[in-house]
Amino acid sequence: MKLNISLRPAAPPHSFLSCSSSLKVSCFNNIKKTTWNNEMRAIPARDRVIDIGKHKGKMLGMLSSEYLRWMSKNLITGDSEKWGKLAEDVLEDEVYADRMEWEVAERLLTGEGMVGSSGSGVAGELKELSKRFGWDYDDKVGWSKVDFRLLGTSKGGRLPRVQDKQQQVESNLKKPSGKGSSGGSVGREKRRERAAKRRENQTAVAGKRNTTEKEETDDDNDGRKVEEIGRSRFPGRQSLINKVLHEE
């Protein structure tokens, strides 16, 4: 009696097919997650362009701190969860800290912030903010390089700070001159001498200007008529008071 034995492989059970499909989906999700993590490392969170919500198309660093806090608290599930985490990263970013500080100045400039009782006005309040945050208020070149629309991103520049300028000066002094340590010392001495000469020249010019102004002020006090005063330079507050008293 012969037995017919089929060599055809048996069909895989349904449970095996399900396991295989589940494995493929799991692998796909892992690859997708790995790709997203690599993108996050390559691009700082502040420069990531958001693709959801009313600010779609903008970099996260351009958004207000209030909106980023809302994102971090509310975008915690689903596909939008990654944006909530990115918003948290931006809020802790040193570069974005410039935008958060500038938001205080913006409220002051637009009238939303309360002006102090010092009576110094908006300009005075801005100077106080500069001291508070360590900004270099007088660095016109530094302020001109700031793009306030992109402030908080890598493309907006940084607010000029007094500490940064001091560190730059110290760094320049520590740099070798290329001619050895003795050459660097000689170079520094020459720079100090030139700086001292400039200060002397500025002092001399200022003294000459003050002397000239005093002579002109004294001439104004000689009882000249109002028409003559109008044709000359403004005599100064004290000179004008003296003339009024003299005429009375």
CSV table of N, CA and C in Angstrom, one decimal, residues 43-167:
chain,number,residue,atom,x,y,z
A,43,ILE,N,17.9,70.4,13.5
A,43,ILE,CA,17.4,71.7,13.5
A,43,ILE,C,17.0,72.1,14.9
A,44,PRO,N,17.5,73.2,15.4
A,44,PRO,CA,17.1,73.6,16.8
A,44,PRO,C,15.6,73.8,16.9
A,45,ALA,N,15.0,73.6,18.0
A,45,ALA,CA,13.5,73.7,18.2
A,45,ALA,C,13.1,75.1,17.8
A,46,ARG,N,13.8,76.1,18.1
A,46,ARG,CA,13.4,77.5,17.8
A,46,ARG,C,13.3,77.8,16.3
A,47,ASP,N,14.0,77.0,15.5
A,47,ASP,CA,13.9,77.2,14.1
A,47,ASP,C,13.0,76.2,13.3
A,48,ARG,N,12.3,75.4,14.1
A,48,ARG,CA,11.3,74.4,13.5
A,48,ARG,C,10.1,75.2,13.0
A,49,VAL,N,9.7,74.9,11.8
A,49,VAL,CA,8.5,75.6,11.2
A,49,VAL,C,7.3,74.8,11.5
A,50,ILE,N,6.3,75.4,12.2
A,50,ILE,CA,5.1,74.7,12.7
A,50,ILE,C,4.2,74.5,11.5
A,51,ASP,N,3.5,73.3,11.5
A,51,ASP,CA,2.7,73.0,10.3
A,51,ASP,C,1.2,72.9,10.8
A,52,ILE,N,0.9,73.4,12.0
A,52,ILE,CA,-0.5,73.3,12.4
A,52,ILE,C,-0.9,74.6,13.1
A,53,GLY,N,-2.2,74.8,13.2
A,53,GLY,CA,-2.7,76.0,14.0
A,53,GLY,C,-2.6,77.3,13.2
A,54,LYS,N,-2.9,78.4,13.9
A,54,LYS,CA,-3.0,79.7,13.2
A,54,LYS,C,-1.7,80.3,12.8
A,55,HIS,N,-0.6,79.8,13.4
A,55,HIS,CA,0.8,80.3,13.1
A,55,HIS,C,1.5,79.3,12.2
A,56,LYS,N,0.7,78.5,11.4
A,56,LYS,CA,1.3,77.6,10.5
A,56,LYS,C,2.3,78.3,9.5
A,57,GLY,N,3.5,77.8,9.3
A,57,GLY,CA,4.4,78.4,8.4
A,57,GLY,C,5.5,79.2,9.1
A,58,LYS,N,5.3,79.5,10.4
A,58,LYS,CA,6.3,80.3,11.1
A,58,LYS,C,7.2,79.4,12.0
A,59,MET,N,8.4,79.9,12.2
A,59,MET,CA,9.3,79.2,13.1
A,59,MET,C,8.8,79.4,14.5
A,60,LEU,N,9.1,78.4,15.4
A,60,LEU,CA,8.6,78.5,16.7
A,60,LEU,C,9.2,79.6,17.5
A,61,GLY,N,10.4,80.0,17.2
A,61,GLY,CA,11.1,81.1,17.9
A,61,GLY,C,10.4,82.4,17.6
A,62,MET,N,9.6,82.5,16.6
A,62,MET,CA,8.9,83.8,16.2
A,62,MET,C,7.6,84.0,17.0
A,63,LEU,N,7.2,82.9,17.7
A,63,LEU,CA,5.9,83.0,18.4
A,63,LEU,C,6.1,83.5,19.8
A,64,SER,N,5.0,84.1,20.3
A,64,SER,CA,5.1,84.7,21.7
A,64,SER,C,5.2,83.6,22.7
A,65,SER,N,5.8,84.0,23.8
A,65,SER,CA,6.0,83.1,24.9
A,65,SER,C,4.7,82.6,25.5
A,66,GLU,N,3.7,83.5,25.4
A,66,GLU,CA,2.3,83.1,25.9
A,66,GLU,C,1.8,81.9,25.1
A,67,TYR,N,1.9,82.0,23.7
A,67,TYR,CA,1.4,81.0,22.9
A,67,TYR,C,2.2,79.7,23.0
A,68,LEU,N,3.5,79.8,23.2
A,68,LEU,CA,4.3,78.6,23.4
A,68,LEU,C,3.9,77.9,24.7
A,69,ARG,N,3.6,78.6,25.7
A,69,ARG,CA,3.2,78.0,27.0
A,69,ARG,C,1.8,77.3,26.8
A,70,TRP,N,1.0,77.9,26.0
A,70,TRP,CA,-0.3,77.2,25.7
A,70,TRP,C,-0.1,75.9,24.9
A,71,MET,N,0.8,75.9,24.0
A,71,MET,CA,1.1,74.7,23.2
A,71,MET,C,1.7,73.6,24.1
A,72,SER,N,2.6,74.0,25.0
A,72,SER,CA,3.2,73.0,25.9
A,72,SER,C,2.2,72.4,26.9
A,73,LYS,N,1.1,73.1,27.2
A,73,LYS,CA,0.1,72.6,28.1
A,73,LYS,C,-1.0,71.8,27.5
A,74,ASN,N,-1.3,72.2,26.2
A,74,ASN,CA,-2.5,71.6,25.5
A,74,ASN,C,-2.1,70.6,24.5
A,75,LEU,N,-1.0,70.7,23.8
A,75,LEU,CA,-0.6,69.7,22.8
A,75,LEU,C,0.2,68.6,23.4
A,76,ILE,N,-0.5,67.6,24.0
A,76,ILE,CA,0.1,66.6,24.8
A,76,ILE,C,-0.3,65.2,24.3
A,77,THR,N,-1.1,65.1,23.2
A,77,THR,CA,-1.5,63.8,22.7
A,77,THR,C,-1.5,63.8,21.2
A,78,GLY,N,-1.5,62.6,20.6
A,78,GLY,CA,-1.6,62.4,19.2
A,78,GLY,C,-0.4,63.0,18.4
A,79,ASP,N,-0.7,63.3,17.1
A,79,ASP,CA,0.4,63.9,16.3
A,79,ASP,C,0.9,65.2,16.7
A,80,SER,N,0.1,66.0,17.4
A,80,SER,CA,0.5,67.3,17.8
A,80,SER,C,1.3,67.3,19.1
A,81,GLU,N,1.5,66.1,19.7
A,81,GLU,CA,2.3,66.1,20.9
A,81,GLU,C,3.8,66.6,20.7
A,82,LYS,N,4.3,66.3,19.5
A,82,LYS,CA,5.7,66.7,19.3
A,82,LYS,C,5.8,68.2,19.4
A,83,TRP,N,4.8,68.9,18.9
A,83,TRP,CA,4.9,70.4,18.9
A,83,TRP,C,4.8,70.9,20.4
A,84,GLY,N,4.1,70.3,21.2
A,84,GLY,CA,4.1,70.6,22.6
A,84,GLY,C,5.4,70.5,23.3
A,85,LYS,N,6.1,69.4,22.9
A,85,LYS,CA,7.5,69.2,23.5
A,85,LYS,C,8.5,70.2,22.9
A,86,LEU,N,8.3,70.5,21.6
A,86,LEU,CA,9.2,71.4,21.0
A,86,LEU,C,9.0,72.8,21.6
A,87,ALA,N,7.8,73.2,21.9
A,87,ALA,CA,7.5,74.5,22.5
A,87,ALA,C,8.2,74.6,23.9
A,88,GLU,N,8.2,73.5,24.7
A,88,GLU,CA,8.9,73.5,25.9
A,88,GLU,C,10.4,73.7,25.7
A,89,ASP,N,10.9,73.1,24.7
A,89,ASP,CA,12.4,73.3,24.4
A,89,ASP,C,12.7,74.7,24.1
A,90,VAL,N,11.8,75.4,23.3
A,90,VAL,CA,12.0,76.8,22.9
A,90,VAL,C,12.0,77.7,24.1
A,91,LEU,N,11.1,77.5,25.0
A,91,LEU,CA,11.0,78.3,26.2
A,91,LEU,C,12.2,78.2,27.1
A,92,GLU,N,12.9,77.1,27.0
A,92,GLU,CA,14.1,77.0,27.8
A,92,GLU,C,15.4,77.4,27.0
A,93,ASP,N,15.2,77.8,25.8
A,93,ASP,CA,16.3,78.1,24.9
A,93,ASP,C,16.9,79.5,25.3
A,94,GLU,N,18.3,79.6,25.3
A,94,GLU,CA,18.9,80.8,25.7
A,94,GLU,C,18.7,81.9,24.6
A,95,VAL,N,18.7,81.5,23.3
A,95,VAL,CA,18.5,82.4,22.3
A,95,VAL,C,17.1,83.0,22.3
A,96,TYR,N,16.1,82.2,22.6
A,96,TYR,CA,14.7,82.6,22.7
A,96,TYR,C,14.5,83.6,23.9
A,97,ALA,N,15.3,83.5,24.9
A,97,ALA,CA,15.2,84.4,26.1
A,97,ALA,C,15.3,85.8,25.7
A,98,ASP,N,16.0,86.2,24.6
A,98,ASP,CA,16.0,87.5,24.1
A,98,ASP,C,14.6,88.0,23.7
A,99,ARG,N,13.8,87.1,23.0
A,99,ARG,CA,12.4,87.5,22.7
A,99,ARG,C,11.6,87.7,23.9
A,100,MET,N,11.7,86.9,24.9
A,100,MET,CA,10.9,87.0,26.1
A,100,MET,C,11.2,88.3,26.8
A,101,GLU,N,12.5,88.7,26.8
A,101,GLU,CA,12.8,90.0,27.4
A,101,GLU,C,12.3,91.2,26.6
A,102,TRP,N,12.4,91.0,25.3
A,102,TRP,CA,11.9,92.1,24.4
A,102,TRP,C,10.4,92.3,24.4
A,103,GLU,N,9.7,91.2,24.8
A,103,GLU,CA,8.2,91.3,24.9
A,103,GLU,C,7.9,92.4,26.0
A,104,VAL,N,8.7,92.5,27.0
A,104,VAL,CA,8.4,93.5,28.1
A,104,VAL,C,8.6,94.9,27.5
A,105,ALA,N,9.6,95.1,26.6
A,105,ALA,CA,9.8,96.4,26.0
A,105,ALA,C,8.7,96.7,25.0
A,106,GLU,N,8.2,95.7,24.3
A,106,GLU,CA,7.2,95.9,23.3
A,106,GLU,C,5.9,96.4,24.0
A,107,ARG,N,5.6,95.8,25.2
A,107,ARG,CA,4.4,96.2,25.9
A,107,ARG,C,4.5,97.7,26.3
A,108,LEU,N,5.7,98.1,26.7
A,108,LEU,CA,6.0,99.5,27.1
A,108,LEU,C,5.8,100.4,25.9
A,109,LEU,N,6.4,100.0,24.7
A,109,LEU,CA,6.3,100.9,23.5
A,109,LEU,C,4.9,101.0,23.0
A,110,THR,N,4.1,99.9,23.1
A,110,THR,CA,2.8,100.0,22.6
A,110,THR,C,1.7,100.5,23.6
A,111,GLY,N,2.2,100.9,24.8
A,111,GLY,CA,1.3,101.4,25.8
A,111,GLY,C,0.6,100.4,26.6
A,112,GLU,N,0.9,99.1,26.4
A,112,GLU,CA,0.2,98.1,27.2
A,112,GLU,C,0.9,97.9,28.5
A,113,GLY,N,2.2,98.3,28.6
A,113,GLY,CA,2.9,98.2,29.9
A,113,GLY,C,2.8,99.5,30.6
A,114,MET,N,2.8,99.4,32.0
A,114,MET,CA,2.7,100.6,32.8
A,114,MET,C,4.0,101.3,32.9
A,115,VAL,N,4.0,102.6,32.7
A,115,VAL,CA,5.2,103.5,32.8
A,115,VAL,C,5.3,103.8,34.3
A,116,GLY,N,6.6,103.7,34.7
A,116,GLY,CA,6.9,104.0,36.2
A,116,GLY,C,6.5,105.4,36.6
A,117,SER,N,6.6,105.6,37.9
A,117,SER,CA,6.2,106.9,38.4
A,117,SER,C,7.4,107.9,38.5
A,118,SER,N,8.5,107.5,37.9
A,118,SER,CA,9.7,108.3,37.9
A,118,SER,C,9.6,109.6,37.1
A,119,GLY,N,8.6,109.6,36.2
A,119,GLY,CA,8.4,110.8,35.3
A,119,GLY,C,9.4,110.8,34.2
A,120,SER,N,10.2,109.8,34.0
A,120,SER,CA,11.2,109.8,32.9
A,120,SER,C,10.7,109.4,31.6
A,121,GLY,N,9.4,109.0,31.5
A,121,GLY,CA,8.9,108.7,30.2
A,121,GLY,C,9.3,107.4,29.6
A,122,VAL,N,8.9,107.1,28.4
A,122,VAL,CA,9.2,105.8,27.8
A,122,VAL,C,10.7,105.6,27.6
A,123,ALA,N,11.4,106.7,27.2
A,123,ALA,CA,12.9,106.5,27.0
A,123,ALA,C,13.6,106.2,28.3
A,124,GLY,N,13.2,106.8,29.4
A,124,GLY,CA,13.8,106.5,30.7
A,124,GLY,C,13.4,105.1,31.1
A,125,GLU,N,12.2,104.6,30.8
A,125,GLU,CA,11.8,103.3,31.2
A,125,GLU,C,12.6,102.2,30.4
A,126,LEU,N,12.9,102.5,29.1
A,126,LEU,CA,13.7,101.6,28.3
A,126,LEU,C,15.1,101.5,28.8
A,127,LYS,N,15.7,102.6,29.3
A,127,LYS,CA,17.0,102.6,29.9
A,127,LYS,C,17.0,101.8,31.2
A,128,GLU,N,15.9,101.9,31.9
A,128,GLU,CA,15.8,101.0,33.2
A,128,GLU,C,15.7,99.6,32.8
A,129,LEU,N,15.0,99.2,31.7
A,129,LEU,CA,14.9,97.9,31.3
A,129,LEU,C,16.3,97.4,30.8
A,130,SER,N,17.0,98.2,30.2
A,130,SER,CA,18.4,97.9,29.7
A,130,SER,C,19.3,97.5,30.9
A,131,LYS,N,19.2,98.3,32.0
A,131,LYS,CA,20.0,97.9,33.2
A,131,LYS,C,19.5,96.6,33.8
A,132,ARG,N,18.2,96.5,33.8
A,132,ARG,CA,17.6,95.3,34.4
A,132,ARG,C,18.0,94.0,33.7
A,133,PHE,N,18.0,94.0,32.4
A,133,PHE,CA,18.3,92.8,31.6
A,133,PHE,C,19.8,92.8,31.1
A,134,GLY,N,20.5,93.8,31.4
A,134,GLY,CA,21.9,93.8,31.0
A,134,GLY,C,22.2,94.1,29.6
A,135,TRP,N,21.2,94.8,28.9
A,135,TRP,CA,21.4,95.2,27.5
A,135,TRP,C,22.4,96.4,27.5
A,136,ASP,N,23.1,96.5,26.3
A,136,ASP,CA,23.9,97.6,26.0
A,136,ASP,C,23.1,98.7,25.3
A,137,TYR,N,22.5,99.6,26.0
A,137,TYR,CA,21.6,100.6,25.4
A,137,TYR,C,22.3,101.4,24.4
A,138,ASP,N,23.6,101.7,24.5
A,138,ASP,CA,24.3,102.7,23.7
A,138,ASP,C,24.9,102.0,22.5
A,139,ASP,N,24.8,100.7,22.3
A,139,ASP,CA,25.5,100.0,21.2
A,139,ASP,C,24.6,100.1,20.0
A,140,LYS,N,24.7,101.2,19.3
A,140,LYS,CA,23.8,101.4,18.1
A,140,LYS,C,24.1,100.4,17.0
A,141,VAL,N,25.3,100.0,16.8
A,141,VAL,CA,25.7,99.0,15.8
A,141,VAL,C,25.0,97.7,16.1
A,142,GLY,N,25.1,97.3,17.4
A,142,GLY,CA,24.5,96.0,17.8
A,142,GLY,C,23.0,96.0,17.6
A,143,TRP,N,22.4,97.1,18.0
A,143,TRP,CA,20.9,97.1,17.8
A,143,TRP,C,20.5,97.1,16.4
A,144,SER,N,21.3,97.7,15.5
A,144,SER,CA,20.9,97.7,14.1
A,144,SER,C,21.0,96.4,13.4
A,145,LYS,N,21.7,95.4,14.0
A,145,LYS,CA,21.8,94.1,13.5
A,145,LYS,C,20.7,93.2,13.9
A,146,VAL,N,19.8,93.6,14.8
A,146,VAL,CA,18.7,92.8,15.3
A,146,VAL,C,17.5,92.8,14.4
A,147,ASP,N,17.0,91.7,14.0
A,147,ASP,CA,15.8,91.6,13.2
A,147,ASP,C,14.7,91.2,14.2
A,148,PHE,N,13.9,92.2,14.6
A,148,PHE,CA,12.9,91.9,15.7
A,148,PHE,C,11.8,91.0,15.3
A,149,ARG,N,11.6,90.9,14.0
A,149,ARG,CA,10.5,89.9,13.5
A,149,ARG,C,11.0,88.5,13.7
A,150,LEU,N,12.3,88.3,13.6
A,150,LEU,CA,12.9,86.9,13.7
A,150,LEU,C,13.6,86.7,15.0
A,151,LEU,N,13.5,87.7,15.9
A,151,LEU,CA,14.1,87.6,17.2
A,151,LEU,C,13.6,86.3,17.9
A,152,GLY,N,14.5,85.6,18.5
A,152,GLY,CA,14.1,84.3,19.1
A,152,GLY,C,14.5,83.1,18.3
A,153,THR,N,14.9,83.3,17.0
A,153,THR,CA,15.3,82.3,16.1
A,153,THR,C,16.8,82.5,15.9
A,154,SER,N,17.4,81.5,15.1
A,154,SER,CA,18.9,81.7,14.8
A,154,SER,C,19.1,82.8,13.8
A,155,LYS,N,18.1,83.3,13.2
A,155,LYS,CA,18.3,84.3,12.1
A,155,LYS,C,18.0,85.7,12.6
A,156,GLY,N,17.6,85.9,13.8
A,156,GLY,CA,17.1,87.2,14.2
A,156,GLY,C,18.2,88.0,14.9
A,157,GLY,N,19.4,87.4,15.1
A,157,GLY,CA,20.4,88.1,15.8
A,157,GLY,C,20.2,88.1,17.3
A,158,ARG,N,21.1,88.7,18.1
A,158,ARG,CA,21.0,88.7,19.6
A,158,ARG,C,21.0,90.2,20.0
A,159,LEU,N,20.3,90.4,21.1
A,159,LEU,CA,20.3,91.7,21.8
A,159,LEU,C,21.6,92.0,22.3
A,160,PRO,N,22.2,93.2,22.0
A,160,PRO,CA,23.5,93.6,22.5
A,160,PRO,C,23.5,93.7,24.0
A,161,ARG,N,24.5,93.1,24.7
A,161,ARG,CA,24.6,93.1,26.1
A,161,ARG,C,26.0,93.6,26.6
A,162,VAL,N,26.0,94.3,27.7
A,162,VAL,CA,27.2,94.8,28.3
A,162,VAL,C,28.2,93.7,28.6
A,163,GLN,N,27.7,92.6,29.1
A,163,GLN,CA,28.6,91.5,29.4
A,163,GLN,C,29.3,91.0,28.2
A,164,ASP,N,28.6,90.9,27.1
A,164,ASP,CA,29.2,90.4,25.9
A,164,ASP,C,30.3,91.3,25.4
A,165,LYS,N,30.1,92.6,25.5
A,165,LYS,CA,31.1,93.5,25.0
A,165,LYS,C,32.3,93.4,25.9
A,166,GLN,N,32.1,93.3,27.2
A,166,GLN,CA,33.3,93.2,28.1
A,166,GLN,C,34.1,91.9,27.9
A,167,GLN,N,33.3,90.8,27.6
A,167,GLN,CA,34.0,89.6,27.3
A,167,GLN,C,34.8,89.7,26.0
